mmCIF file of C-alpha atoms and ligand atoms in Angstrom:
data_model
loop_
_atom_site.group_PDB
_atom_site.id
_atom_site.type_symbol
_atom_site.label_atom_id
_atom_site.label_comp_id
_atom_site.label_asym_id
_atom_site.label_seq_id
_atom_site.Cartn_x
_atom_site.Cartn_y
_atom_site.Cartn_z
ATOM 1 C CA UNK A 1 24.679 23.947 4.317
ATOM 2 C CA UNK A 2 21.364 24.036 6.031
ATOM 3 C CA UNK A 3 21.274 24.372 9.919
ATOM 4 C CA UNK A 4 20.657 20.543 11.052
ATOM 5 C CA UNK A 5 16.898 19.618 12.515
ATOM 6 C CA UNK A 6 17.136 19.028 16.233
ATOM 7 C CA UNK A 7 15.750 15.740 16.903
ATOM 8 C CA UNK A 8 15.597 14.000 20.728
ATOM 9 C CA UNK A 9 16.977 10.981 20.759
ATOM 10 C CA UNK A 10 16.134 8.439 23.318
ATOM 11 C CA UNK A 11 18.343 5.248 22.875
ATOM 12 C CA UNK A 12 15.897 2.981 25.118
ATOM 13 C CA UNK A 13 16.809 -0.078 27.188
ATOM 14 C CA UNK A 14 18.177 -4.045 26.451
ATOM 15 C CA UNK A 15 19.242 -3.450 22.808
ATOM 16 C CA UNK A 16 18.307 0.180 22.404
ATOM 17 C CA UNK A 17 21.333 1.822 22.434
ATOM 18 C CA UNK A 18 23.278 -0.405 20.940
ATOM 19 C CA UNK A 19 20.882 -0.274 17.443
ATOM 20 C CA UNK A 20 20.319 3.414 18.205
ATOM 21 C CA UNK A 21 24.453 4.205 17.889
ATOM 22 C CA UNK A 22 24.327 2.109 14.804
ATOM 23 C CA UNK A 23 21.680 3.853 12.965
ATOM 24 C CA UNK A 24 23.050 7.329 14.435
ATOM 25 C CA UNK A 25 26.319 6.247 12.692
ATOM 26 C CA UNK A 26 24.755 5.402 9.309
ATOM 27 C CA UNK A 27 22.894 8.849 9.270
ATOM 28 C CA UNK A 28 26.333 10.455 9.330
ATOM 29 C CA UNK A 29 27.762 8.444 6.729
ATOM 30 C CA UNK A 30 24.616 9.622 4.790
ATOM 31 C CA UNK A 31 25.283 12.830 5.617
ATOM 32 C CA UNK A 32 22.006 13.938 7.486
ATOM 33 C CA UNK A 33 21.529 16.846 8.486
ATOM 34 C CA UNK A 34 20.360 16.080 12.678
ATOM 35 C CA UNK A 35 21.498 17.731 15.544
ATOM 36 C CA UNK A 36 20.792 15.091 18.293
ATOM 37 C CA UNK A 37 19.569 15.964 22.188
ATOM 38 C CA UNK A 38 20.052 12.289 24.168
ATOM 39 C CA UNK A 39 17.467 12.095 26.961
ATOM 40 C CA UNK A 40 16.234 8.955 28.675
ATOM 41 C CA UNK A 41 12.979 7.307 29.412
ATOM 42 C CA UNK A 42 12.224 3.700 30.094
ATOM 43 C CA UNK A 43 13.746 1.427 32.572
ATOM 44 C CA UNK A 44 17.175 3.528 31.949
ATOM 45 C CA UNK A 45 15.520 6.757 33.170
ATOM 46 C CA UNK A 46 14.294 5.183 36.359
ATOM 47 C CA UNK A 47 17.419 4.055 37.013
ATOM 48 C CA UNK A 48 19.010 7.637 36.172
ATOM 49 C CA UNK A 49 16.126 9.966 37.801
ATOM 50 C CA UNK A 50 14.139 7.812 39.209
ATOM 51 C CA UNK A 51 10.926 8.236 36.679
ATOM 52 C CA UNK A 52 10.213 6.476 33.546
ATOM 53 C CA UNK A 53 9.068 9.399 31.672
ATOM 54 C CA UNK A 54 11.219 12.537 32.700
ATOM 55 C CA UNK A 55 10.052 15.834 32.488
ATOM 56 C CA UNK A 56 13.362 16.827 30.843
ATOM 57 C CA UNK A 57 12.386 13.932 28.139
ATOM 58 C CA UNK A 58 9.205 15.376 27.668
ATOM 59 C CA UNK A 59 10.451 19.066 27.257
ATOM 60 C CA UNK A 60 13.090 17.908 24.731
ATOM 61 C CA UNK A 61 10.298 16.412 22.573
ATOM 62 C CA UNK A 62 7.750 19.145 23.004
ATOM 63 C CA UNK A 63 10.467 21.432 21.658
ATOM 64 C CA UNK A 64 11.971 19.418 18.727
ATOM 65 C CA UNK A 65 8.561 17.963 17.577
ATOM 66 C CA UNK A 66 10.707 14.512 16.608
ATOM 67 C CA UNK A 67 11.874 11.907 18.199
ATOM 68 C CA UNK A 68 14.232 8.769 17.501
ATOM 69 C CA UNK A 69 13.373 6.327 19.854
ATOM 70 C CA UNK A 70 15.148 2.689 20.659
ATOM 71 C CA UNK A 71 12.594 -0.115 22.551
ATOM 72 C CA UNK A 72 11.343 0.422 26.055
ATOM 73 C CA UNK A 73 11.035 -2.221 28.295
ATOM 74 C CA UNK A 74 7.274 -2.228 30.312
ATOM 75 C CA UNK A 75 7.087 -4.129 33.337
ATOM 76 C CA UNK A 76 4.487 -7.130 32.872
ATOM 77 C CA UNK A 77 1.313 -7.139 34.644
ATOM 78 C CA UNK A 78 2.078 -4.734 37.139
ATOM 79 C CA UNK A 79 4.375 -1.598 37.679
ATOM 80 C CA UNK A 80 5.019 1.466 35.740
ATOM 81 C CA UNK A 81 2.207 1.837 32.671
ATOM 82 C CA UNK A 82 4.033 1.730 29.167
ATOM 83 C CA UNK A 83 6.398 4.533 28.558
ATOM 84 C CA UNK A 84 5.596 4.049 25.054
ATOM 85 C CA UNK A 85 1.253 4.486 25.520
ATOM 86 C CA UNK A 86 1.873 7.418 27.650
ATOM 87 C CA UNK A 87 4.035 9.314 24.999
ATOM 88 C CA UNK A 88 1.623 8.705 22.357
ATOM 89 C CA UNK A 89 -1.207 10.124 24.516
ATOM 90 C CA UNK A 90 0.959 13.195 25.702
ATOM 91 C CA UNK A 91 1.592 14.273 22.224
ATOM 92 C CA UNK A 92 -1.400 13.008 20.295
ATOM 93 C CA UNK A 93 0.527 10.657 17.891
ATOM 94 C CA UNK A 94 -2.693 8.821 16.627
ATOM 95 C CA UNK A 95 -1.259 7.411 13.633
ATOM 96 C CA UNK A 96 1.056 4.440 13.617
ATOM 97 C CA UNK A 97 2.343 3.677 10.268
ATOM 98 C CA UNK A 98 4.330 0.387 10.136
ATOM 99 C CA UNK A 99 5.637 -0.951 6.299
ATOM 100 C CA UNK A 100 6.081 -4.547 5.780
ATOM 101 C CA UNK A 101 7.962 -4.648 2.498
ATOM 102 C CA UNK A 102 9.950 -7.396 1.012
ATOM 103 C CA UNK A 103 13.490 -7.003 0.751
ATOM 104 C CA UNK A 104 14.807 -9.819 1.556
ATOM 105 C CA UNK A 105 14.723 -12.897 -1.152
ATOM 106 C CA UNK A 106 13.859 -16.546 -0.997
ATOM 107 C CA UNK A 107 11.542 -16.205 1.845
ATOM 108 C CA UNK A 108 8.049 -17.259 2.107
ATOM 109 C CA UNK A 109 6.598 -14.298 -0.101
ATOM 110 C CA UNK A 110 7.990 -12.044 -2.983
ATOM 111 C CA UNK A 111 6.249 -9.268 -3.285
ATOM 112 C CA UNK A 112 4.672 -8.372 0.113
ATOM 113 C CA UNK A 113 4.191 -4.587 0.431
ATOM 114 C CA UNK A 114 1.865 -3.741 3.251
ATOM 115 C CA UNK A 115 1.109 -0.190 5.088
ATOM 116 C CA UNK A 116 -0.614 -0.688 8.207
ATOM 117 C CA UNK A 117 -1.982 2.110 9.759
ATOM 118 C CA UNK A 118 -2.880 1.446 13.715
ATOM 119 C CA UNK A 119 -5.014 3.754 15.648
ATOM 120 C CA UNK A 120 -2.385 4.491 18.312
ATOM 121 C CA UNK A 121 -4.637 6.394 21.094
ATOM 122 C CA UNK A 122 -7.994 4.820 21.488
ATOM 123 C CA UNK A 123 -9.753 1.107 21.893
ATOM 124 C CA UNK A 124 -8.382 -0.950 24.098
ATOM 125 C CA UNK A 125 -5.050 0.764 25.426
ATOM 126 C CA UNK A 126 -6.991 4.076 27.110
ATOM 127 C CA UNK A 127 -6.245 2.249 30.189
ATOM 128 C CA UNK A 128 -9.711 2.173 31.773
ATOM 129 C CA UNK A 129 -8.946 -1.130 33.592
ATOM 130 C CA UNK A 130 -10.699 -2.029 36.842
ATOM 131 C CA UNK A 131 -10.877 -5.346 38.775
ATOM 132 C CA UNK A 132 -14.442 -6.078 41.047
ATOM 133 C CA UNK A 133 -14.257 -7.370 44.287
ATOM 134 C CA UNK A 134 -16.459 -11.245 44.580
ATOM 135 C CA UNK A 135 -16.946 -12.111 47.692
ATOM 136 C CA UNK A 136 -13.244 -12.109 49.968
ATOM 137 C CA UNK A 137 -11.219 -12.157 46.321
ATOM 138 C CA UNK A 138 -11.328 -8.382 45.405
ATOM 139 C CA UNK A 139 -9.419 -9.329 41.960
ATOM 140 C CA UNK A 140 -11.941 -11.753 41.495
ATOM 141 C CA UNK A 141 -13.260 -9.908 37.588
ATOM 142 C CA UNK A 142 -10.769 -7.752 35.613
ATOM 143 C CA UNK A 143 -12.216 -5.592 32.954
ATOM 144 C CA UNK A 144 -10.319 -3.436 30.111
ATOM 145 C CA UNK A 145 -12.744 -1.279 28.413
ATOM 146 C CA UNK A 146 -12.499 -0.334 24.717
ATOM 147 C CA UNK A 147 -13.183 3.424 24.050
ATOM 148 C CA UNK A 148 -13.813 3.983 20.232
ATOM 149 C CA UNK A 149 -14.574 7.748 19.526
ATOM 150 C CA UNK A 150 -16.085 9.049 16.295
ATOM 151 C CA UNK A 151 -13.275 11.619 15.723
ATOM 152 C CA UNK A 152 -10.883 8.756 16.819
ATOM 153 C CA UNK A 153 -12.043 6.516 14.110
ATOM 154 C CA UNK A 154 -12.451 9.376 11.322
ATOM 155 C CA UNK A 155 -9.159 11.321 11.728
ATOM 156 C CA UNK A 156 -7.530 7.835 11.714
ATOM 157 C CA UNK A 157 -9.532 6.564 9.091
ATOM 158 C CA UNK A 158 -8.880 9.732 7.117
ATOM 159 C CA UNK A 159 -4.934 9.709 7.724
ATOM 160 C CA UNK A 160 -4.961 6.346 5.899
ATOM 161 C CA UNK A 161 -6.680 7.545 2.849
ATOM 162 C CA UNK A 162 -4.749 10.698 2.311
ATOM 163 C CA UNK A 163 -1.336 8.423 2.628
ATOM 164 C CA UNK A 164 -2.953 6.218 -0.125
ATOM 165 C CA UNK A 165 -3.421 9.500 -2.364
ATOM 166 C CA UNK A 166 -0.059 10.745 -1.946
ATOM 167 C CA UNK A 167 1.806 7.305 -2.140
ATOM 168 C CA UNK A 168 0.166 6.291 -4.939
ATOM 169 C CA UNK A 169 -1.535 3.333 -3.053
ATOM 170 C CA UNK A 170 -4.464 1.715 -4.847
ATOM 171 C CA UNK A 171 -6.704 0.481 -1.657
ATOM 172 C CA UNK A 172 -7.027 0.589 1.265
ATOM 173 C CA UNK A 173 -9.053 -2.195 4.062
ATOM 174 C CA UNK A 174 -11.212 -1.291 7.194
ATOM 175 C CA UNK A 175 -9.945 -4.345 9.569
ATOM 176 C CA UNK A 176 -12.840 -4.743 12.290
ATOM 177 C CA UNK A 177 -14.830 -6.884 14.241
ATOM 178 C CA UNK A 178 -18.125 -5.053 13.743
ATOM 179 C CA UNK A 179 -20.048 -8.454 13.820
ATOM 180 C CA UNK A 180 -19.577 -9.063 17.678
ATOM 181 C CA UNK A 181 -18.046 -6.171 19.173
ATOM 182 C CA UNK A 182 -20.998 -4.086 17.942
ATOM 183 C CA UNK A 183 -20.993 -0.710 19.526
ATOM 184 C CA UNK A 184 -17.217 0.216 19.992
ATOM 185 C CA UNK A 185 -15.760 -1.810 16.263
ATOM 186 C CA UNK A 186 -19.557 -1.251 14.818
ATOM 187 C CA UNK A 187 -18.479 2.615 14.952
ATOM 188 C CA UNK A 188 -14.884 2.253 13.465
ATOM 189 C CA UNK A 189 -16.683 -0.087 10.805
ATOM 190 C CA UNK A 190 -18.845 3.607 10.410
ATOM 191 C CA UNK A 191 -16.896 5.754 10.220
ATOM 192 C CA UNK A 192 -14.619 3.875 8.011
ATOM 193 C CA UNK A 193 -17.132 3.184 5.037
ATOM 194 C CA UNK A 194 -18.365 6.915 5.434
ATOM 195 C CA UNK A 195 -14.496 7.925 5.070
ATOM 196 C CA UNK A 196 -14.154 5.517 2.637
ATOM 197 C CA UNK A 197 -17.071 6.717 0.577
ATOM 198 C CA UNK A 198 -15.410 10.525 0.204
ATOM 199 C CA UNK A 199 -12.445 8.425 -1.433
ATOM 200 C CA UNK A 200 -14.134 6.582 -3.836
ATOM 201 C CA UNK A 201 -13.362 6.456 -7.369
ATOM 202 C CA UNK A 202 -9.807 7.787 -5.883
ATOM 203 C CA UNK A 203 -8.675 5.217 -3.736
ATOM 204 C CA UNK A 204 -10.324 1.413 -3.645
ATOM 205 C CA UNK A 205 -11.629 0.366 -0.384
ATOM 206 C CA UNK A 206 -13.014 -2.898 1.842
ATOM 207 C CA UNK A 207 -13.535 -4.093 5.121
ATOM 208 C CA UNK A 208 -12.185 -7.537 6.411
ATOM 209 C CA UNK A 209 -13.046 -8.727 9.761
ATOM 210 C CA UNK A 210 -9.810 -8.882 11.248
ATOM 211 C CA UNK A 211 -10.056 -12.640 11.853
ATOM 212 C CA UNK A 212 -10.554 -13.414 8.282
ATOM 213 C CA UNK A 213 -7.821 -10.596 7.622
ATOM 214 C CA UNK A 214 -5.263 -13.033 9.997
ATOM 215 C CA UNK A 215 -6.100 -15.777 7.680
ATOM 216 C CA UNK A 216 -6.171 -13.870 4.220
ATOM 217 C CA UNK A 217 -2.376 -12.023 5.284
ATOM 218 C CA UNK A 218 -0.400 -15.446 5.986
ATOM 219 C CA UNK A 219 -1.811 -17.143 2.883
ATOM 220 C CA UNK A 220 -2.420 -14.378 0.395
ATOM 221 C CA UNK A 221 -0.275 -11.031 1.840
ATOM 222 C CA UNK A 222 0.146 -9.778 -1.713
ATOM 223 C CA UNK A 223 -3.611 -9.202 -1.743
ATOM 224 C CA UNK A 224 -3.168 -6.240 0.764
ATOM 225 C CA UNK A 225 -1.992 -2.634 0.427
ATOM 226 C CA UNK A 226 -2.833 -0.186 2.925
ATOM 227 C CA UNK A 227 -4.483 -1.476 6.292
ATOM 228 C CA UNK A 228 -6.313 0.576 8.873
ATOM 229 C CA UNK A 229 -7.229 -0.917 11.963
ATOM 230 C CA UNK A 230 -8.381 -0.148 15.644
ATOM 231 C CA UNK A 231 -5.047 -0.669 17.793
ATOM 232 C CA UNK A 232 -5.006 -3.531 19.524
ATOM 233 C CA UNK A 233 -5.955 -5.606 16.309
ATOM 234 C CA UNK A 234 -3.037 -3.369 14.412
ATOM 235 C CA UNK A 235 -0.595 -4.051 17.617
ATOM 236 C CA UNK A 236 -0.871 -7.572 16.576
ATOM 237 C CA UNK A 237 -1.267 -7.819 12.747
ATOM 238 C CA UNK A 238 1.807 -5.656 12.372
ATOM 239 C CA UNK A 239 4.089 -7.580 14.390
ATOM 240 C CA UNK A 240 2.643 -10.511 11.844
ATOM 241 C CA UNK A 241 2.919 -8.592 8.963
ATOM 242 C CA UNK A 242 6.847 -8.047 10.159
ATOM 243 C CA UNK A 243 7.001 -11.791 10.201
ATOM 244 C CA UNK A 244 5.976 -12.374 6.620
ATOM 245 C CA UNK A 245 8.990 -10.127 5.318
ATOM 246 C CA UNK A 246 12.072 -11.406 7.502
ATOM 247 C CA UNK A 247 11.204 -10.685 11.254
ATOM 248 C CA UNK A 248 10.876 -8.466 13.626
ATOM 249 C CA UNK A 249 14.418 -6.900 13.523
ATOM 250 C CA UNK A 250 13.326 -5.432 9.957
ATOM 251 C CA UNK A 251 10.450 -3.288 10.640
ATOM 252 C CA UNK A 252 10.198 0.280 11.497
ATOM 253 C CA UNK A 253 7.228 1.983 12.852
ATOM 254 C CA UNK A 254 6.191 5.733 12.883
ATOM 255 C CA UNK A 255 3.805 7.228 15.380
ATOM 256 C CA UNK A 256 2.268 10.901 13.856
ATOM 257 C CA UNK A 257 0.645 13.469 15.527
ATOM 258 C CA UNK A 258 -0.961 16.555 14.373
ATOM 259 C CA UNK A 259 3.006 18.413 14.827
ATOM 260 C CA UNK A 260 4.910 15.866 15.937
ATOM 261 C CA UNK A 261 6.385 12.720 15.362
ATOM 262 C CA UNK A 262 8.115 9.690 17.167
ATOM 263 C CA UNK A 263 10.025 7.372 14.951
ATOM 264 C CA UNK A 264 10.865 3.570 16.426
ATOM 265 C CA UNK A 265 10.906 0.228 15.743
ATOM 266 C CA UNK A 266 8.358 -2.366 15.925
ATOM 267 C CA UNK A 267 10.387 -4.534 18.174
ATOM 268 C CA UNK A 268 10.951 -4.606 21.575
ATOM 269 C CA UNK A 269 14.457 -4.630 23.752
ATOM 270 C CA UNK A 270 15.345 -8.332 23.247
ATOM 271 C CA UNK A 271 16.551 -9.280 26.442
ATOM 272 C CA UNK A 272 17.704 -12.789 25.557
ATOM 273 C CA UNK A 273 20.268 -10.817 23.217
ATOM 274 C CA UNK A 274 20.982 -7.855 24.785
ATOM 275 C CA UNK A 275 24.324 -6.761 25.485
ATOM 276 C CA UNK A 276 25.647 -9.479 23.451
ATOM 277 C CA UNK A 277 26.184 -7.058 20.023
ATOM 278 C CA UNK A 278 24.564 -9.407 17.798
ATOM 279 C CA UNK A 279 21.028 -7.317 17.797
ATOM 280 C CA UNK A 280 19.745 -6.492 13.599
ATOM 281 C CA UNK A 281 19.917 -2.350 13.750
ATOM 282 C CA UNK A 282 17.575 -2.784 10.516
ATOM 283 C CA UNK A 283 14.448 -1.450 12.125
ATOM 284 C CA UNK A 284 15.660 1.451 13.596
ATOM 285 C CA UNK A 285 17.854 2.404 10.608
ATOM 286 C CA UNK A 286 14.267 2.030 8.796
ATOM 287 C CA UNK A 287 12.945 4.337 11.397
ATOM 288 C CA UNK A 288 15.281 6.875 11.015
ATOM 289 C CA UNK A 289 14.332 6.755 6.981
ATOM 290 C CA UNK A 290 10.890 7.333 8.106
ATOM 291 C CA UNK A 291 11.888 10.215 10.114
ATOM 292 C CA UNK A 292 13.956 11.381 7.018
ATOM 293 C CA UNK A 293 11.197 11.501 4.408
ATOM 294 C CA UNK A 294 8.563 12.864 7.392
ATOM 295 C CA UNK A 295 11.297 16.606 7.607
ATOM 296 C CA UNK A 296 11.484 15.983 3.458
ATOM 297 C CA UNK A 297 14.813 14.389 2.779
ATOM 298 C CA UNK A 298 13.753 11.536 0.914
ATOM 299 C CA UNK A 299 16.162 11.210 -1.216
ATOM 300 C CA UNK A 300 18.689 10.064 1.228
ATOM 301 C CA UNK A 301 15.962 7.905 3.183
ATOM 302 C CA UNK A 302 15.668 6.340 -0.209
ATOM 303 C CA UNK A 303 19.366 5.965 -0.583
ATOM 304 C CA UNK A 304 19.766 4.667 3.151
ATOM 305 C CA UNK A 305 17.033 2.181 2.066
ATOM 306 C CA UNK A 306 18.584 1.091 -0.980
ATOM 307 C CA UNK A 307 22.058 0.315 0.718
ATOM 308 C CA UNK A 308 20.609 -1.567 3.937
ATOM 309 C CA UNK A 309 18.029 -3.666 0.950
ATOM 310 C CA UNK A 310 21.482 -4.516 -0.971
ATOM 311 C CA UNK A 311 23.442 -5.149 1.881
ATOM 312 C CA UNK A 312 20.330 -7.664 3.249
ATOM 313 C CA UNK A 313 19.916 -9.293 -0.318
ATOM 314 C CA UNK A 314 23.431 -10.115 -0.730
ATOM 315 C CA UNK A 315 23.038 -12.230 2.873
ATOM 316 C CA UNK A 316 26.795 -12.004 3.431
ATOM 317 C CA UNK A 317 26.783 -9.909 6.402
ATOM 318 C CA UNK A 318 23.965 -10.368 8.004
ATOM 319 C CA UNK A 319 22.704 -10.479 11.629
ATOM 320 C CA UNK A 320 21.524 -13.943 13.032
ATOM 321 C CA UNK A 321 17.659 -13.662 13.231
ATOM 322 C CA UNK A 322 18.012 -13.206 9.336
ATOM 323 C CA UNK A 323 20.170 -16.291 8.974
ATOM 324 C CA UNK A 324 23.800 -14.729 9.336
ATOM 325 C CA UNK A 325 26.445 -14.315 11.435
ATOM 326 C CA UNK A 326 27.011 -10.484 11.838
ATOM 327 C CA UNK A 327 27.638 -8.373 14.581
ATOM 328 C CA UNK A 328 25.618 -5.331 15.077
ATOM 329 C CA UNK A 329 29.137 -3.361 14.236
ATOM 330 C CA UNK A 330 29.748 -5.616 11.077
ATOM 331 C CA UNK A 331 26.326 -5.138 9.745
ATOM 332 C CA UNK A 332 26.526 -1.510 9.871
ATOM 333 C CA UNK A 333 30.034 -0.946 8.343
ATOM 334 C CA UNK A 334 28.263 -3.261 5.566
ATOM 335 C CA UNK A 335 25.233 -0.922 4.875
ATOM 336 C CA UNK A 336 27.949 2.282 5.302
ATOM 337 C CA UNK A 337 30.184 0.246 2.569
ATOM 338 C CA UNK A 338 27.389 0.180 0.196
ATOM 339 C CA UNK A 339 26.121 3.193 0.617
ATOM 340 C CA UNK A 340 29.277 5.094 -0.224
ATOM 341 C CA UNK A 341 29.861 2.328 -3.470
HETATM 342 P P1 NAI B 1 10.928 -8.274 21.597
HETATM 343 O O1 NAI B 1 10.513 -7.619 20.332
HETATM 344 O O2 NAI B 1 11.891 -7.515 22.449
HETATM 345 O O3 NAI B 1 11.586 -9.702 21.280
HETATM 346 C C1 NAI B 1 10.901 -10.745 20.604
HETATM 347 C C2 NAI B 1 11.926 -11.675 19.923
HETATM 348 O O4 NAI B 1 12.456 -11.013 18.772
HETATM 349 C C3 NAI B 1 13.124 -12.016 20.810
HETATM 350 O O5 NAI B 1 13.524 -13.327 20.566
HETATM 351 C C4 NAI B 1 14.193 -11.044 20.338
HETATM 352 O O6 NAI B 1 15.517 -11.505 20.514
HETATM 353 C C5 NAI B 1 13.850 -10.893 18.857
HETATM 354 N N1 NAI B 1 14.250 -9.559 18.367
HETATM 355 C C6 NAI B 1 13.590 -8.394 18.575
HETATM 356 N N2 NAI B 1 14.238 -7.388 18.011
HETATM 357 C C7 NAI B 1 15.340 -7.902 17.441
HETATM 358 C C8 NAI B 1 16.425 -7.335 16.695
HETATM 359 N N3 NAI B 1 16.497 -6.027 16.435
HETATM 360 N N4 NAI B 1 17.407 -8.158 16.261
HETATM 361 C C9 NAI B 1 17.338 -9.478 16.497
HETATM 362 N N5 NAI B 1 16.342 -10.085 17.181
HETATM 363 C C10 NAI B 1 15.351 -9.294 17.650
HETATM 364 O O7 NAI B 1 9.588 -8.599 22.402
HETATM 365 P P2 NAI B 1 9.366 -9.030 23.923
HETATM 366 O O8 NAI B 1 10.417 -9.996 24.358
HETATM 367 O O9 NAI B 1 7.953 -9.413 23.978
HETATM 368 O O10 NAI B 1 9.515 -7.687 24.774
HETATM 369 C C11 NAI B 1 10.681 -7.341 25.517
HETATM 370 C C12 NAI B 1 10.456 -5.973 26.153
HETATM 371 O O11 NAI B 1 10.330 -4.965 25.136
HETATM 372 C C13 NAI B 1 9.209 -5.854 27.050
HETATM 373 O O12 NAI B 1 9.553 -5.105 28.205
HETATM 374 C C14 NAI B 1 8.234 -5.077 26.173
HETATM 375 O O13 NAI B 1 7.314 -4.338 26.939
HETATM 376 C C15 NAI B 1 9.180 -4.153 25.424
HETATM 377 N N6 NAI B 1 8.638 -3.669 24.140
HETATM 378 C C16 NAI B 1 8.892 -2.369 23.835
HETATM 379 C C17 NAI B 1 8.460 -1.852 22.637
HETATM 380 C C18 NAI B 1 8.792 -0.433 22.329
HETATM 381 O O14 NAI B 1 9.478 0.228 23.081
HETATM 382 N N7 NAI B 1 8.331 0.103 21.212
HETATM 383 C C19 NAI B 1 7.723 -2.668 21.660
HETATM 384 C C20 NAI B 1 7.557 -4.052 22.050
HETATM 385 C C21 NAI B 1 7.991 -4.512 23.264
#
């Protein structure tokens, strides 16, 4: 036997631990090969040390390279900045790769299979937000300025063309909005046809203003294959792309860096279910098959993936937001039953 990766886990807040436990459980029944080091951040870790983001948390990762992570929650408007932001700027992790694949059947589309590939660092999350002071009302303007770097735009442009190569993807789209924000999407728009160009004859490629993109993915998703897009605009068109194969509660999300990696899912901590066991463990079970093939065990990712697609086809034991009645618990056992069939 191999000596097991060491991986941080951070089971998160609202549902976090709860799906975590499940997909931690799953991945023994698979037999992975994970030695785990639990460390908090999020509204847990203030609770705990009194800091969103502890330094211990930070260590763990910096030493293991790989994270699982459960949802965060982020204060609205005001307090602590997201947990989730500031870990993908303290390691780099400028690619966010989230799947939308069809698994389950009879819904809206068949045969969806979408990569999206978010810059996760720059445009409009750098956090350069000021207000200006009118008059008495110094709130009276807010600004949030989008930073779009050439490197930014390449490297990310670049990641999603060598995934097309290896995965045997046919094309991939430049989602922009070149024609009004001119400088800061005009240089994405760049860099991506100049990326694209180097690719050509290889891998197909387009641009779509991400408007027209919104449109084109409810109406014709089967049109798309691999999507790279500044990150606001991929913040948003994933969490639609999750809707058009089941929901939110089935999609998995992986944020790369250069040499490290932090594996989630797309969701957040559902606080109008928490603590009621009821929460779909699919995405982070997903996760953690993202985080298998990334250290090279894809056959089991593969396998995982097979036994949670069965299990979800079948409907019998499902969770609610797909249309069953399942607890968290049940669900699992279901996936761990099929997987050892
Ligand atoms: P949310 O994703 O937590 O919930 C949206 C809706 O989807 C809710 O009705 C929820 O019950 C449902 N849902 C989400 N995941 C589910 C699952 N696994 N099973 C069944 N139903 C599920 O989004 P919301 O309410 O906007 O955010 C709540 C908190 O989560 C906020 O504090 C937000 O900042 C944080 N958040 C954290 C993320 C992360 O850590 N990666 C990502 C998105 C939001």
């Amino acid at each position: 036997m191999s000596t097991p990766r060491e991986v941080t886990l951070i089971p998160g807040d609202g549902i976090g631990p709860a799906i975590t436990d499940a997909t931690l459980r799953l991945l023994d029944a698979a037999g992975a090969e994970f030695r785990w080091d639990r460390q908090l951040a999020g509204m847990a870790a203030v609770t705990d040390h009194g800091d969103p983001l502890p330094e211990a948390t930070l260590d763990s990762i910096r030493r293991t390279k790989l994270a699982l992570k459960g949802p965060l929650e982020t204060p609205v408007g005001k307090g602590f900045r997201s947990i989730n932001v500031a870990l993908r700027k303290e390691f780099d992790l400028y690619a966010n790769l989230r799947p939308a694949k069809t698994v389950l059947t009879n819904t809206r589309f068949e045969n969806v299979d979408i990569i999206l590939v978010r810059e996760n660092t720059e445009g409009l999350y750098v956090g350069a937000e000021s207000y200006i002071k009118v008059g008495n009302d110094p709130q009276a303007v807010a600004q949030s300025v989008a930073v779009i770097t050439r490197g930014g735009a390449e490297r990310i442009v670049r990641y999603a063309f060598e995934y097309a190569l290896k995965h045997g993807r046919k094309r991939v789209t430049v989602v922009h909005k070149a024609n009004i924000l001119k400088y800061s999407q005009g240089l994405f728009l760049e860099m991506g046809r100049k990326v694209a160009a180097e690719y050509a004859g290889r891998i197909a490629s387009d641009d779509k203003i991400v408007d027209a993109c919104a449109m084109e993915l409810v109406m014709k998703p089967e049109k798309y294959d691999v999507i790279v897009t500044t990150n606001l605009f991929g913040d948003i068109l994933s969490d639609l792309t999750s809707g058009l194969v089941g929901g939110l509660g089935l999609t998995p999300g992986a944020n790369i860096g250069y040499d490290c990696g932090i594996f989630e899912a797309v969701h957040g901590t559902a606080p109008d279910i928490a603590g009621k066991g009821i929460a779909n463990p699919t995405a982070v079970m997903l996760a953690a098959c993202q985080l298998l093939d990334h250290v090279g065990d894809v056959p089991r990712a593969d396998r995982i993936r097979a036994a949670i697609g069965a299990t979800l086809r079948e409907r019998k034991v499902v969770t609610g937001d797909v249309g069953g009645t399942a607890t968290t618990d049940q669900y699992t056992d279901a996936v761990i039953a099929r997987l050892k069939s």
